[in-house]
């Protein structure tokens, strides 16, 4: 698990992790007791799409890209993560394949917590667990809202093309 030296060195960054921002000192100390602090070199694939995942990650320092594999186009970056962001939330609730890959775009340090350890933490620290889960839910709802806006924007583009098609047809009929 995280060594005292690692915790001390990264504490200011850990305090900025969105999912943990409402934890008091004792709650955070208890959480850090089950966390592993891992360094990843730039270019390292941290999570692979299609693999079963059972860890939740929090980016302490560095940056990473979230990408999905397309059949012919390779990988497409769909999000960039910065210090304080988390990923792998679905692995806390589902025993399913990862829906995306995550690759370090800089040398990065992350907290990694196994599903089993986090669930035991929630059971023994219910107040802290509720705070973390509320922040995770909020983060997931924000991601869903952003995805909905992107879909709506794409649909609007389709509607605009339909309108343009009608204009072109009308113009051609007048010639």
Coordinates of C-alpha atoms in Angstrom, one line a residue:
X1 CA 0.0 0.0 0.0
X2 CA 1.0 3.7 0.0
X3 CA 4.1 4.3 2.0
X4 CA 4.2 7.2 4.5
X5 CA 6.8 8.9 2.4
X6 CA 4.7 8.7 -0.7
X7 CA 1.6 10.0 1.1
X8 CA 3.5 12.9 2.6
X9 CA 5.1 13.8 -0.7
X10 CA 1.9 13.8 -2.6
X11 CA -0.6 15.0 0.0
X12 CA -1.2 18.4 -1.5
X13 CA -2.1 16.7 -4.8
X14 CA -4.2 14.0 -3.1
X15 CA -6.2 16.7 -1.4
X16 CA -7.1 18.0 -4.9
X17 CA -8.5 14.7 -6.1
X18 CA -12.2 15.5 -6.8
X19 CA -13.6 12.2 -5.4
X20 CA -11.8 12.7 -2.1
X21 CA -12.1 16.4 -1.5
X22 CA -14.8 16.2 1.2
X23 CA -12.9 13.6 3.3
X24 CA -11.6 14.8 6.7
X25 CA -8.0 14.0 7.7
X26 CA -8.9 10.7 9.5
X27 CA -11.1 9.5 6.6
X28 CA -8.4 10.3 4.1
X29 CA -5.8 8.5 6.2
X30 CA -8.0 5.4 6.3
X31 CA -8.5 5.6 2.5
X32 CA -4.7 5.9 1.9
X33 CA -4.1 2.8 4.0
X34 CA -5.8 0.8 1.3
X35 CA -4.5 2.7 -1.7
X36 CA -1.4 1.9 -3.7
X37 CA 0.6 4.7 -5.2
X38 CA 2.0 3.7 -8.7
X39 CA 4.2 5.6 -11.1
X40 CA 3.6 5.2 -14.8
X41 CA 6.1 6.3 -17.5
X42 CA 4.8 8.4 -20.4
X43 CA 3.3 6.1 -23.0
X44 CA 2.4 3.4 -20.6
X45 CA -1.1 1.9 -21.1
X46 CA -2.7 1.9 -17.6
X47 CA -6.1 0.4 -18.5
X48 CA -6.8 -1.6 -21.7
X49 CA -10.2 -1.5 -23.4
X50 CA -11.8 -5.0 -23.4
X51 CA -10.0 -6.2 -20.3
X52 CA -11.9 -6.9 -17.1
X53 CA -11.1 -4.2 -14.6
X54 CA -11.3 -4.2 -10.8
X55 CA -9.4 -1.0 -9.8
X56 CA -10.4 2.6 -9.4
X57 CA -7.7 5.2 -10.2
X58 CA -7.0 8.8 -9.2
X59 CA -4.5 10.9 -11.0
X60 CA -2.1 12.4 -8.4
X61 CA 0.3 14.0 -10.9
X62 CA 0.8 13.9 -14.7
X63 CA -1.7 13.4 -17.4
X64 CA -3.4 10.6 -19.4
X65 CA -5.6 10.2 -22.4
X66 CA -8.8 8.1 -22.5
X67 CA -9.2 6.4 -25.9
X68 CA -11.5 3.9 -27.6
X69 CA -10.5 1.4 -30.3
X70 CA -12.2 1.7 -33.7
X71 CA -12.2 -1.2 -36.1
X72 CA -10.1 0.5 -38.8
X73 CA -9.1 3.8 -37.4
X74 CA -7.0 2.6 -34.5
X75 CA -7.6 4.4 -31.2
X76 CA -9.5 7.7 -30.9
X77 CA -8.9 9.9 -27.9
X78 CA -12.2 10.8 -26.3
X79 CA -11.0 12.6 -23.1
X80 CA -7.8 13.9 -21.5
X81 CA -7.3 13.5 -17.8
X82 CA -5.4 15.9 -15.5
X83 CA -4.3 15.9 -11.9
X84 CA -7.3 15.4 -9.6
X85 CA -9.3 13.3 -12.2
X86 CA -10.4 9.7 -11.6
X87 CA -11.2 6.8 -13.9
X88 CA -12.3 3.2 -13.6
X89 CA -15.5 4.1 -11.7
X90 CA -17.4 1.4 -13.6
X91 CA -15.0 -1.2 -12.2
X92 CA -16.3 -0.4 -8.8
X93 CA -19.8 -1.5 -9.7
X94 CA -19.5 -3.8 -12.7
X95 CA -17.5 -6.9 -13.4
X96 CA -17.3 -6.2 -17.1
X97 CA -14.8 -5.3 -19.7
X98 CA -13.3 -1.8 -19.7
X99 CA -15.0 0.4 -22.2
X100 CA -11.9 2.5 -23.0
X101 CA -8.1 2.5 -22.7
X102 CA -6.1 4.9 -20.6
X103 CA -2.6 5.8 -21.5
X104 CA -0.2 8.1 -19.6
X105 CA 0.7 11.1 -21.8
X106 CA 3.3 12.3 -19.2
X107 CA 5.2 10.6 -16.5
X108 CA 2.3 10.2 -14.0
X109 CA 1.6 9.1 -10.4
X110 CA -1.7 7.5 -9.5
X111 CA -3.6 6.1 -6.6
X112 CA -5.0 2.7 -7.3
X113 CA -7.6 1.1 -5.2
X114 CA -8.9 -2.4 -5.7
X115 CA -12.7 -2.9 -5.8
X116 CA -12.7 -5.3 -2.8
X117 CA -10.6 -2.9 -0.7
X118 CA -12.8 0.1 -1.6
X119 CA -16.0 -1.8 -0.8
X120 CA -14.6 -2.9 2.6
X121 CA -13.7 0.8 3.2
X122 CA -17.3 1.8 2.4
X123 CA -18.6 -0.7 4.9
X124 CA -16.3 0.3 7.7
X125 CA -16.4 4.1 6.9
X126 CA -19.9 4.7 5.9
X127 CA -19.8 8.5 6.1
X128 CA -16.6 8.7 4.0
X129 CA -18.1 6.1 1.6
X130 CA -21.2 8.2 1.1
X131 CA -19.0 11.3 0.4
X132 CA -16.8 9.4 -2.1
X133 CA -19.8 7.8 -3.8
X134 CA -21.6 11.1 -4.1
X135 CA -18.6 12.6 -5.9
X136 CA -18.3 9.6 -8.1
X137 CA -22.0 9.8 -9.1
X138 CA -21.6 13.5 -9.7
X139 CA -18.6 12.9 -11.9
X140 CA -20.5 10.2 -13.9
X141 CA -23.5 12.4 -14.3
X142 CA -21.3 15.2 -15.6
X143 CA -19.7 12.8 -18.1
X144 CA -23.2 11.7 -19.2
X145 CA -24.4 15.3 -19.6
X146 CA -21.3 16.1 -21.7
X147 CA -21.9 13.0 -23.8
X148 CA -25.5 14.0 -24.3
X149 CA -24.5 17.5 -25.4
X150 CA -22.1 16.0 -27.9
X151 CA -24.8 13.7 -29.3
X152 CA -27.2 16.6 -29.5
X153 CA -24.6 18.7 -31.3
X154 CA -24.0 15.9 -33.8
X155 CA -27.7 15.5 -34.4
X156 CA -28.0 19.3 -34.8
X157 CA -25.3 19.0 -37.5
X158 CA -27.4 16.3 -39.2
X159 CA -30.5 18.5 -39.0
X160 CA -28.5 21.4 -40.5
X161 CA -27.4 19.2 -43.4
X162 CA -31.0 18.3 -44.0
X163 CA -31.9 22.0 -44.2
X164 CA -28.9 22.6 -46.6
X165 CA -30.0 19.7 -48.7
X166 CA -33.5 21.2 -49.0
X167 CA -32.0 24.6 -50.0
X168 CA -29.8 23.0 -52.7
X169 CA -32.8 21.1 -54.1
X170 CA -35.0 24.2 -54.1
X171 CA -32.2 26.1 -55.8
X172 CA -31.7 23.4 -58.4
X173 CA -35.4 23.3 -59.2
X174 CA -35.3 27.0 -59.9
X175 CA -32.6 26.6 -62.5

